[in-house]
Structure formats: C-alpha cells, structure tokens
Tab-separated table of C-alpha atoms in Angstrom:
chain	number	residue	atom	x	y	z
Z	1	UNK	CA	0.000	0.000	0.000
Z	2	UNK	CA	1.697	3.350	-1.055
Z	3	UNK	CA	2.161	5.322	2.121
Z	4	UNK	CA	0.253	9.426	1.928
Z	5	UNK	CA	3.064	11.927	3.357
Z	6	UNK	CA	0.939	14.256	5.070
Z	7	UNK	CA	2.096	17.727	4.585
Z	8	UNK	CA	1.040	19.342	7.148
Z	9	UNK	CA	3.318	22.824	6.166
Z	10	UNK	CA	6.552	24.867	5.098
Z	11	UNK	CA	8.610	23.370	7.900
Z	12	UNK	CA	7.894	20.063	7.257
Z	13	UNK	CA	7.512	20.272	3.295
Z	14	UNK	CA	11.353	21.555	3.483
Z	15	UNK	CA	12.601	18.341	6.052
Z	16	UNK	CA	11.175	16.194	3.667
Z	17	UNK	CA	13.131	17.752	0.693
Z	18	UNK	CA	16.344	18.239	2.812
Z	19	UNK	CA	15.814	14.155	3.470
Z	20	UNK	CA	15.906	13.068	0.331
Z	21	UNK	CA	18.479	15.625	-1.377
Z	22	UNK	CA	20.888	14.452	1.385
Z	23	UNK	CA	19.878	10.704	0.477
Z	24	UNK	CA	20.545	11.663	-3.354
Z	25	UNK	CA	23.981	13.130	-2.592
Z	26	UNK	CA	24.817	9.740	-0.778
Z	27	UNK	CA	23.588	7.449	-3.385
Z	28	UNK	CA	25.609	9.799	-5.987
Z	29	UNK	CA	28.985	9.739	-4.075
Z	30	UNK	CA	28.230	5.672	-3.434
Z	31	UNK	CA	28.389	5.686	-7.347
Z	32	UNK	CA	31.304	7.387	-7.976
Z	33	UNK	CA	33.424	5.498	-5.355
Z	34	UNK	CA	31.786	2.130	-6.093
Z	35	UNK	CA	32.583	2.614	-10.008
Z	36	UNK	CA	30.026	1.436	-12.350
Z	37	UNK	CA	28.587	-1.204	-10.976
Z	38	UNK	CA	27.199	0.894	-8.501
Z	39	UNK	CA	26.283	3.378	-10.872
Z	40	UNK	CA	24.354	1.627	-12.695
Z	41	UNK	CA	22.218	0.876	-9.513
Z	42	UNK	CA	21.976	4.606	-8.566
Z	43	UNK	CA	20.481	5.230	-12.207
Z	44	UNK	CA	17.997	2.943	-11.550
Z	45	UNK	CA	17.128	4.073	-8.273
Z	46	UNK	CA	16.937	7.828	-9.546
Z	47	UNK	CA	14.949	6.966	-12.624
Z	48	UNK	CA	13.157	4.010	-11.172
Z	49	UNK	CA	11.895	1.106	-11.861
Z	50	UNK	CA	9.476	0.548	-14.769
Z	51	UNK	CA	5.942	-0.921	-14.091
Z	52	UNK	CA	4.976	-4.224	-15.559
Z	53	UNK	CA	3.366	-3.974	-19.100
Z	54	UNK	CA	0.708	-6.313	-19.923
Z	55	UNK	CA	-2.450	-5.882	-22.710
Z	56	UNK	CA	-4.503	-4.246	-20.899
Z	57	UNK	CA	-7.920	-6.164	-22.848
Z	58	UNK	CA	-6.152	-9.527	-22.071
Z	59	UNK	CA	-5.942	-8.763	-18.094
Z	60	UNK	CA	-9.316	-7.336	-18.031
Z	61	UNK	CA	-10.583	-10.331	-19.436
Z	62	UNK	CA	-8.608	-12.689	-17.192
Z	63	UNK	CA	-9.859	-10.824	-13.664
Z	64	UNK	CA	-13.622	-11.132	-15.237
Z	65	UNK	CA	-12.565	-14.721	-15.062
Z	66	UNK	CA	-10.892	-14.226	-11.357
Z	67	UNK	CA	-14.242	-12.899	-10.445
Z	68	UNK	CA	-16.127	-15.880	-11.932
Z	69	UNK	CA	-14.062	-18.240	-9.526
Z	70	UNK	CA	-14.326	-16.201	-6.810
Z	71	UNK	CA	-18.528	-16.395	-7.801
Z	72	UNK	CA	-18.660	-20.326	-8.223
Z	73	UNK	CA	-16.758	-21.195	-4.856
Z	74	UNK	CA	-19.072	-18.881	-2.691
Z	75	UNK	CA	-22.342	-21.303	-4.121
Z	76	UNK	CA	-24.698	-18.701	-3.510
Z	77	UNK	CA	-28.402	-20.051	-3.501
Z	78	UNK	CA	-30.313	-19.350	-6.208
Z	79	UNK	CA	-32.424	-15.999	-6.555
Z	80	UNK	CA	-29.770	-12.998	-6.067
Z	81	UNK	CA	-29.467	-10.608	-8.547
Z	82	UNK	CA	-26.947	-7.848	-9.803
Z	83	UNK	CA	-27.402	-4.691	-7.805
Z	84	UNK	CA	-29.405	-2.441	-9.378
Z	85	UNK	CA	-27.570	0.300	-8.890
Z	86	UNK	CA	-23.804	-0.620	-9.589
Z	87	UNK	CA	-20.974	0.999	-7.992
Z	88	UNK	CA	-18.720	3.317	-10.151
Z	89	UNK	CA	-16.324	0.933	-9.848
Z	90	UNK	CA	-18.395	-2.152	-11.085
Z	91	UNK	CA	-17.561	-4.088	-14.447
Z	92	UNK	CA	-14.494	-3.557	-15.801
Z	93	UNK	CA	-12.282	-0.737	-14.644
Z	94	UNK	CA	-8.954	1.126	-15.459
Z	95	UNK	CA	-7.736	3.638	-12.970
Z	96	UNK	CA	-5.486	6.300	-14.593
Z	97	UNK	CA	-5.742	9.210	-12.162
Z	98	UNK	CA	-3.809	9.237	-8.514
Z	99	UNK	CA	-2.426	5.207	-8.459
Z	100	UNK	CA	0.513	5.282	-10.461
Z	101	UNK	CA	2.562	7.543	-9.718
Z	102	UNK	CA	6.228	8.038	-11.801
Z	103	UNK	CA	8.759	6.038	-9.849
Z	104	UNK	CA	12.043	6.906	-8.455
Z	105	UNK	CA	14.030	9.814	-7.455
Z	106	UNK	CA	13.816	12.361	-9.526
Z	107	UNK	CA	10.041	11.862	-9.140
Z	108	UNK	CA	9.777	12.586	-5.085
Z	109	UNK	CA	9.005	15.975	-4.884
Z	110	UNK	CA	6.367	15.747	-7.179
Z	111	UNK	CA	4.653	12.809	-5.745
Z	112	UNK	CA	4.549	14.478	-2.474
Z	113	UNK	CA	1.941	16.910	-4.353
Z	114	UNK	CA	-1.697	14.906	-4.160
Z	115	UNK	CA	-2.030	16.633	-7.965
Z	116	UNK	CA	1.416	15.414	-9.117
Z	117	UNK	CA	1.587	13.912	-12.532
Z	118	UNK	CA	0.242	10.117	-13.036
Z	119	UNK	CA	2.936	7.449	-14.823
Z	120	UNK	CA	1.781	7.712	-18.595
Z	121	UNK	CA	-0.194	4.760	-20.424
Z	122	UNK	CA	-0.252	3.143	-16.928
Z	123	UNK	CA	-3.311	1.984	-15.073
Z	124	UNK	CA	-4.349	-0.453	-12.444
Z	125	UNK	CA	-6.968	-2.665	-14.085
Z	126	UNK	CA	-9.974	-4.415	-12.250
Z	127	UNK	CA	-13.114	-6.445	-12.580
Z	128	UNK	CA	-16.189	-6.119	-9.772
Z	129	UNK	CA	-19.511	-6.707	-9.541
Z	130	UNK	CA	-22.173	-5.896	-6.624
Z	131	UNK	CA	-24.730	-8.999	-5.912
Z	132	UNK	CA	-28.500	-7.932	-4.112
Z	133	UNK	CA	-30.449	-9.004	-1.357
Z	134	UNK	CA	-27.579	-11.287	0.217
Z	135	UNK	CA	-28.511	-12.153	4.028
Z	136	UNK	CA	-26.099	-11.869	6.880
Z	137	UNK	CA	-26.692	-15.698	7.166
Z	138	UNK	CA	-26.285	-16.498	3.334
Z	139	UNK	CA	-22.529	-14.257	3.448
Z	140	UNK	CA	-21.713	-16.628	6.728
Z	141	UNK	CA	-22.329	-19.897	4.770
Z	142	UNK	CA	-20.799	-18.267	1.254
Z	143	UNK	CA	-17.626	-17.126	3.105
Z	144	UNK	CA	-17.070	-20.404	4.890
Z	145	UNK	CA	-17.872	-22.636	1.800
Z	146	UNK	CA	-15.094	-19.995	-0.278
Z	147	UNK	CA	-12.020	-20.165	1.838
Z	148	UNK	CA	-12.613	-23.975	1.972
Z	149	UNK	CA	-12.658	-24.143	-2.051
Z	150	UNK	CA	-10.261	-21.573	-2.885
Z	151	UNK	CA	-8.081	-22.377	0.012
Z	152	UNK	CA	-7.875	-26.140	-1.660
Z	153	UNK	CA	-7.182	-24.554	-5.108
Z	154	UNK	CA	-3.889	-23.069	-4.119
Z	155	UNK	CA	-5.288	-19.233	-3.198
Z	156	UNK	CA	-4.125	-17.384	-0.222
Z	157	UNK	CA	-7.131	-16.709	1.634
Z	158	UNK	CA	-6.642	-14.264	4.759
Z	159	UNK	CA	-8.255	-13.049	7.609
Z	160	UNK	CA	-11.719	-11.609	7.454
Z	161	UNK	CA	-11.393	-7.699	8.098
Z	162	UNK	CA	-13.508	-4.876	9.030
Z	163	UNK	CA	-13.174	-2.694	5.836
Z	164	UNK	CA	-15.784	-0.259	4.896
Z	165	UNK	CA	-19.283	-0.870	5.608
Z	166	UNK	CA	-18.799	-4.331	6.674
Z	167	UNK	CA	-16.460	-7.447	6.389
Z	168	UNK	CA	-13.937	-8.748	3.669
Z	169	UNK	CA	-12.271	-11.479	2.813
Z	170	UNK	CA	-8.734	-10.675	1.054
Z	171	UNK	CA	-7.624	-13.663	-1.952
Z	172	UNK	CA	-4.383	-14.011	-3.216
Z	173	UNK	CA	-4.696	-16.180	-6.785
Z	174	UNK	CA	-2.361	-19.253	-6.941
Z	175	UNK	CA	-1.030	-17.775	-10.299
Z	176	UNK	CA	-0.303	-14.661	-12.108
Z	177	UNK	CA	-1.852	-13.640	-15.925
Z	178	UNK	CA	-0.694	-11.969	-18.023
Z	179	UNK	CA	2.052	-9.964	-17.572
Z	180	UNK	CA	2.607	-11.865	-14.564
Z	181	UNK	CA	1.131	-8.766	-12.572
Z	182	UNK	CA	0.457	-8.832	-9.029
Z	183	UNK	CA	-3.114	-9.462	-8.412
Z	184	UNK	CA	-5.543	-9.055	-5.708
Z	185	UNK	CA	-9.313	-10.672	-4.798
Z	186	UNK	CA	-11.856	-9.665	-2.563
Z	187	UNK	CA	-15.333	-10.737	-1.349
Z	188	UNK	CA	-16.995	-7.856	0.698
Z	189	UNK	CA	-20.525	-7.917	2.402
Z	190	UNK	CA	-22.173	-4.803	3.601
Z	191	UNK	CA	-24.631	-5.887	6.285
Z	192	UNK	CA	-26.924	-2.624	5.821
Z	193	UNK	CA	-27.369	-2.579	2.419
Z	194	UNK	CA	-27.497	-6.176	2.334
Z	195	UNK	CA	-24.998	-6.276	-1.055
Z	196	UNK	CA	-22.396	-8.184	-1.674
Z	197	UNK	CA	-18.966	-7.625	-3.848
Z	198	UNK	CA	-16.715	-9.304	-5.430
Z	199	UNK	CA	-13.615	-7.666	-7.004
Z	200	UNK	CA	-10.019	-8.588	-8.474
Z	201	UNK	CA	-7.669	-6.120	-9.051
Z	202	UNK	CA	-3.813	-5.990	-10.578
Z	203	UNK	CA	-0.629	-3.900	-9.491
Z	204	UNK	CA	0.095	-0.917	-11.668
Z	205	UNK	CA	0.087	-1.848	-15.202
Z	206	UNK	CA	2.013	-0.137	-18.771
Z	207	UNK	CA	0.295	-0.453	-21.683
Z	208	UNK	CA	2.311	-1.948	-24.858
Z	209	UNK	CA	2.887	0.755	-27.387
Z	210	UNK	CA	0.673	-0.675	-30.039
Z	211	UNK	CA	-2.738	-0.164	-27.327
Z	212	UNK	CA	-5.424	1.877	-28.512
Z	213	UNK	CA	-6.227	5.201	-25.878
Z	214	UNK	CA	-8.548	7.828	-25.761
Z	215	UNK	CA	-7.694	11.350	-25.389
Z	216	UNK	CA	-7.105	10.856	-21.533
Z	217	UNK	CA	-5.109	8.334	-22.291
Z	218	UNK	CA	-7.197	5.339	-21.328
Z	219	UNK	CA	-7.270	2.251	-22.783
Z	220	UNK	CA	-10.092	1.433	-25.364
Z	221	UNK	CA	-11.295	-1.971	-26.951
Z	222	UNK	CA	-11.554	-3.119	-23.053
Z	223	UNK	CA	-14.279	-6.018	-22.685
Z	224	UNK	CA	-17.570	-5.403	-21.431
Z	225	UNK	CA	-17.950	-7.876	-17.422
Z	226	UNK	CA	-19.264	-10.917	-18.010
Z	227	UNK	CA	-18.987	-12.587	-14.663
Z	228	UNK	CA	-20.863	-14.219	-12.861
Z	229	UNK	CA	-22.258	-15.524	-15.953
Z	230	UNK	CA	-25.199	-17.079	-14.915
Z	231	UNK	CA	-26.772	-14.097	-12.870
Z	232	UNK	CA	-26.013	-12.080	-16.193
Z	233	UNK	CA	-27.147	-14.026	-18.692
Z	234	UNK	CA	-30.630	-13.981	-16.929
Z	235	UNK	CA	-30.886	-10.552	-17.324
C-alpha cells in the first residue's frame, strides 16, 4: 500500500526535501566510489523502476474470469441478482488518475503533491460486480464454503477484516496472468445494504505501445464484465 506523506506545512515540506536531497547526494557519491557497478544501480534508483506492461484487454478479461471463480466457490443459492444500482467501480475498470505515480528519485518531490503527474499509459486494471439481497446468514455460509474451495485450489485466503461498511475477505490467486502482474481478490458484504462484492484487481500496469487510448489516455477496446455468468445471462 503506497504510504500518503501528510504535509502538514513549510517546515515540514522543506525536512522532507532536505531528506531526500541528502539521500541523493549519498547514493551519488556511493556511485562514484563504487565505479560502475554501482552506478548503474543509482540510475535505476533515480529513474526508477518501470511498471509491468501487460495488454490491458487480455488482463481485463482474465480478472472477469478471477471474479467468476471467486462467484462459483461462494455457491450462492439461487435468486440474487446484480445490484441495481452498480458501484462506479463495477464491471471492468482502469484507474489512470492518482495510483501510479512516476517512480524513483527524480520523481519525489512531485509525488509528495496529491495533484502530481500520473505514470503515462499506466493503469491499475480491475473487474467487480455488486450482488443484491444477500442475508447476513447467506454471506456466513458463502464465506465459509469460499475459503474452503479456494483455500484447496492453491489461493491465499486471509483473515476476514472490518473494511468499509462491513467485512472482507482478502484472496491471493495461486497464479499470475498476463504480464505476470500482481493481483488481488476480494469478497466484501455490507450488512446494511445487504450487497455483496466481489472484485479482483492488478498492481500498476504499462500499456504496450501498439494499445489503442482515448484522449485521456485510457485504454479502449476493453471487454464489457461478463462474470458471474449465470446471474447475467438472466438478465
């Protein structure tokens, strides 16, 4: 999780800087004395290191699936239905704005600024959808009958947590897609609202120069949630 520096004024805006010009200076002298070697690691650490890049339709596609597994190894009963009124962040996503931030060094002082610049043709890609009318005994049953099925299909399943409205379970998938990102699942039940969500997400993402973006700079051609099949296809 990327840590917020809170900035909290002048004083503290200039420690911060002092910090990490001093830690540039160090890394610089460390790469003249330790010849090239070592200066080839201070590049990297002042330019940083490149984000992943994957096809950004081919992971979309591949967390609608994530999604689908997550579905089938809950075995909800029969006669839930898709929320009918979806979060923002429901079907297939790509976040461009505030989550991928340029890396290294020479980016620091900018990142420090909530408006600094976001890591061109660079996204973190999900898939979610928002089930209705789930009971509090219904996400008891699901949740225990999912970390049993996932658990024996190699996934990581953690703790349940207190995150938002209510709780959630946090997946780790026994494999990687494509572009071997870093991927995250998640069921979440809100016990007001009586919804439940399921969501996989990947790490920061690049885009492959040949990818199709709008003027923002967002990825087009992405594919349209299809998960959990059945629910959707009775629709």
């Amino acid at each position: 999780m990327t840590k917020r520096v809170r900035k909290d004024g002048r004083g503290r805006r200039t420690a911060l800087r002092g910090a990490m010009l001093t830690a540039a200076v160090a890394a610089g002298v460390l790469g003249v004395v330790g010849g090239e070697a070592v200066a080839e690691d201070w590049a990297g650490v002042w330019d940083g290191k490149p984000y992943p890049v994957a096809d950004p339709v081919a992971v979309a596609a591949h967390l609608d699936a994530r999604t689908q597994s997550v579905y089938d190894a809950l075995a909800l009963p029969p006669g839930l239905t898709l929320s009918s009124e979806p979060d923002i962040d429901d079907g297939i996503t790509a976040r461009i704005y505030g989550v991928c931030r340029p890396r290294g060094l020479a980016h620091a002082l900018e990142n420090l600024n909530d408006g600094g610049a976001d890591q061109p043709r660079t996204a973190v890609l999900g898939a979610r959808f928002t089930l209705a009318g789930v009971t509090g005994a219904q996400w008891t049953e699901a949740l225990d009958r999912a970390r049993r099925t996932l658990a024996a299909q190699g996934w990581t399943v953690g703790a349940v947590d207190d995150f938002g409205h209510g709780p959630r379970l946090a997946l780790t998938p026994p494999a990687t897609g494509p572009g071997a990102l870093a991927e995250t699942a998640s069921v979440g039940f809100d016990p007001v609202g009586h919804t439940l969500v399921v969501m996989a997400a990947t790490e920061c993402a690049s885009y492959p120069g040949s990818t199709p973006v709008d003027a923002l700079g967002m990825p087009t051609g992405l594919p349209t949630a299809t998960a959990p099949t059945g629910l959707r296809a009775a629709r």
